[in-house]
Amino acid sequence: TENSLILTEQHGRVGLITLNRPEALNALSDAMGQQILAAAQAFDKDPGIGAIVITGSAKAFAAGADIKEMAAKSSVQMYISDWFSVWDALARVRTPMVAAVAGHALGGGCELAMIADFIIAGENAKFGQPEIKLGVIPGMGGSQRLTRAIGKAKAMEMVLTGRIMGAVEAEQTGLVARVVPVESLLEDALATAAVIAGMSKPVTMIAKEAVNAAFETTLAEGVRIERRSIFACFATDDQKEGMAAFMDKRPAEFKHR
Ligand code: HXC
């Protein structure tokens, strides 16, 4: 199916969202944010989809929020319209989401990649939070998610100077899960997402929620959340099937996939 600013496709049980605004290096306009969220929420609700991949082009994942669109906005306008809340909603999508990032992932582009559950980067990927050069700061969670991903020293340096980080450093610092050649980036991300989509969807949702709890709470509370979550797994037919299949020495036939 086709939208104006994004393309969506289904590859087996994987939902693919491709940012499609090449003339602006996939700068994230308000309309684009709405389309991304609508597509991700539709995939989230679809039992036929077990994982989502979000990607851009070989040149740009996304070069940031749309500077031309936001330049004239007022603080009050932004406050009243709850501007950028669309990205909070995207972070609440429960289906696992992989970002396949090639080229520029700057400002809101880097932040969008970090809203995904993990990033697979092409060798040419460039991550940065250059908002400081525009007289602002990250606004889609970057000051928080980048700091949690790579630690205070590097996050501070990037946010305060606007320094761009390449793919190798991004992998070394834990910002990305893996670096692959740009030519095979999408194929790799789709294959990785297909592995996830082959598991039980409710159980991958529970796993995502449990890992995300590590960013929200204390160790003791996080472990309590994990404990309740694994007990919840035992309430699924897929737990019974997964363990039965192991004992029968056969592949699991999960019902919810
Ligand atoms: C709007 C953008 C854009 C952006 C690029 N374009 N980035 N338009 N918003 N964020 C547009 C350019 O204006 C240009 O259109 C076209 O895309 C191609 O870009 P070029 O600059 O000609 O390409 P290139 O020379 O290859 O340089 C690539 C680049 C540069 C280094 C990525 O485009 C760049 O620095 N972009 C801005 C990066 C940035 O600052 N991002 C953070 C934004 S703030 P025209 O029509 O002019 O040819 C943010 C969070 C804000 O994301 C939150 C605060 C509240």
Coordinates of N, CA and C in Angstrom, one line a residue, residues 13-17 40 43-46 49-54 90-99 115-118 189 192-209 212:
R13 N 5.4 -12.3 8.0 CA 4.9 -11.7 9.3 C 5.6 -10.4 9.7
V14 N 6.4 -9.9 8.8 CA 7.1 -8.6 9.2 C 6.4 -7.5 8.4
G15 N 6.1 -6.4 9.2 CA 5.6 -5.2 8.6 C 6.7 -4.2 8.4
L16 N 6.8 -3.7 7.2 CA 7.9 -2.8 6.8 C 7.4 -1.4 6.6
I17 N 8.0 -0.5 7.3 CA 7.7 1.0 7.1 C 8.9 1.6 6.5
A40 N 2.4 1.9 12.2 CA 2.9 1.1 13.3 C 1.8 0.5 14.2
F43 N 0.0 -2.3 12.3 CA 0.8 -3.5 12.4 C 0.7 -4.1 13.8
D44 N 0.7 -3.2 14.8 CA 0.7 -3.7 16.2 C -0.6 -4.5 16.5
K45 N -1.7 -4.0 15.9 CA -3.0 -4.7 16.2 C -3.2 -5.9 15.3
D46 N -2.4 -6.1 14.3 CA -2.6 -7.2 13.3 C -2.0 -8.5 13.8
I49 N 1.1 -9.9 12.0 CA 2.4 -9.2 12.0 C 3.0 -9.5 13.4
G50 N 4.2 -10.0 13.3 CA 4.9 -10.3 14.6 C 6.1 -9.4 14.9
A51 N 6.5 -8.5 13.9 CA 7.6 -7.6 14.1 C 7.5 -6.5 13.0
I52 N 8.1 -5.4 13.3 CA 8.1 -4.2 12.4 C 9.5 -3.8 12.1
V53 N 9.8 -3.5 10.9 CA 11.1 -2.9 10.5 C 10.8 -1.5 10.0
I54 N 11.5 -0.5 10.5 CA 11.4 0.9 10.0 C 12.7 1.3 9.4
L90 N 4.3 6.3 19.5 CA 5.1 5.3 18.8 C 5.9 4.4 19.7
A91 N 6.4 5.0 20.8 CA 7.2 4.2 21.7 C 6.3 3.2 22.5
R92 N 5.0 3.5 22.5 CA 4.1 2.6 23.3 C 3.6 1.4 22.4
V93 N 4.0 1.4 21.1 CA 3.7 0.2 20.3 C 4.3 -1.0 20.9
R94 N 3.6 -2.1 21.0 CA 4.1 -3.2 21.8 C 4.8 -4.2 20.9
T95 N 4.5 -4.3 19.6 CA 5.2 -5.2 18.7 C 6.6 -4.8 18.6
P96 N 7.6 -5.8 18.7 CA 9.0 -5.4 18.5 C 9.3 -4.7 17.2
M97 N 10.1 -3.7 17.3 CA 10.4 -2.8 16.1 C 11.9 -2.7 16.0
V98 N 12.4 -3.0 14.8 CA 13.8 -2.9 14.4 C 14.0 -1.7 13.5
A99 N 15.0 -0.9 13.8 CA 15.3 0.2 12.9 C 16.5 -0.2 12.0
I115 N 13.8 5.0 19.3 CA 12.5 4.6 19.8 C 12.2 3.2 19.4
A116 N 12.8 2.7 18.2 CA 12.8 1.3 17.9 C 13.5 0.5 19.0
D117 N 13.2 -0.8 19.0 CA 13.8 -1.6 20.1 C 15.3 -1.9 19.9
F118 N 15.7 -2.0 18.7 CA 17.2 -2.0 18.5 C 17.4 -1.5 17.0
A189 N 17.9 -6.8 8.2 CA 16.9 -6.4 9.2 C 15.6 -7.2 9.0
T192 N 16.2 -10.6 10.5 CA 16.2 -10.5 11.9 C 14.8 -10.4 12.5
A193 N 14.0 -9.5 11.9 CA 12.6 -9.3 12.3 C 11.8 -10.6 12.1
A194 N 12.1 -11.3 11.0 CA 11.4 -12.6 10.8 C 11.7 -13.6 11.9
V195 N 12.9 -13.6 12.4 CA 13.2 -14.5 13.5 C 12.2 -14.1 14.7
I196 N 12.1 -12.8 15.0 CA 11.3 -12.4 16.1 C 9.8 -12.7 15.8
A197 N 9.4 -12.5 14.5 CA 8.0 -12.7 14.1 C 7.7 -14.2 14.1
G198 N 8.7 -15.1 14.2 CA 8.4 -16.5 14.3 C 8.2 -17.0 15.7
M199 N 8.4 -16.1 16.6 CA 8.1 -16.5 18.0 C 6.7 -16.2 18.3
S200 N 6.2 -16.5 19.6 CA 4.9 -16.1 20.0 C 4.8 -14.6 20.1
K201 N 3.8 -14.0 19.4 CA 3.7 -12.6 19.5 C 3.4 -12.0 20.9
P202 N 2.5 -12.6 21.7 CA 2.3 -12.1 23.0 C 3.6 -12.2 23.9
V203 N 4.3 -13.3 23.6 CA 5.5 -13.5 24.5 C 6.6 -12.5 24.0
T204 N 6.8 -12.2 22.8 CA 7.7 -11.1 22.4 C 7.3 -9.8 22.9
M205 N 6.0 -9.5 23.0 CA 5.5 -8.3 23.5 C 5.9 -8.2 25.0
I206 N 5.7 -9.3 25.7 CA 6.0 -9.4 27.1 C 7.5 -9.2 27.3
A207 N 8.3 -9.8 26.5 CA 9.8 -9.7 26.6 C 10.2 -8.2 26.4
K208 N 9.6 -7.6 25.4 CA 9.9 -6.2 25.1 C 9.6 -5.3 26.3
E209 N 8.4 -5.6 26.9 CA 8.0 -4.8 28.0 C 8.9 -5.0 29.2
N212 N 12.2 -3.1 28.6 CA 12.0 -1.7 28.7 C 11.8 -1.2 30.1

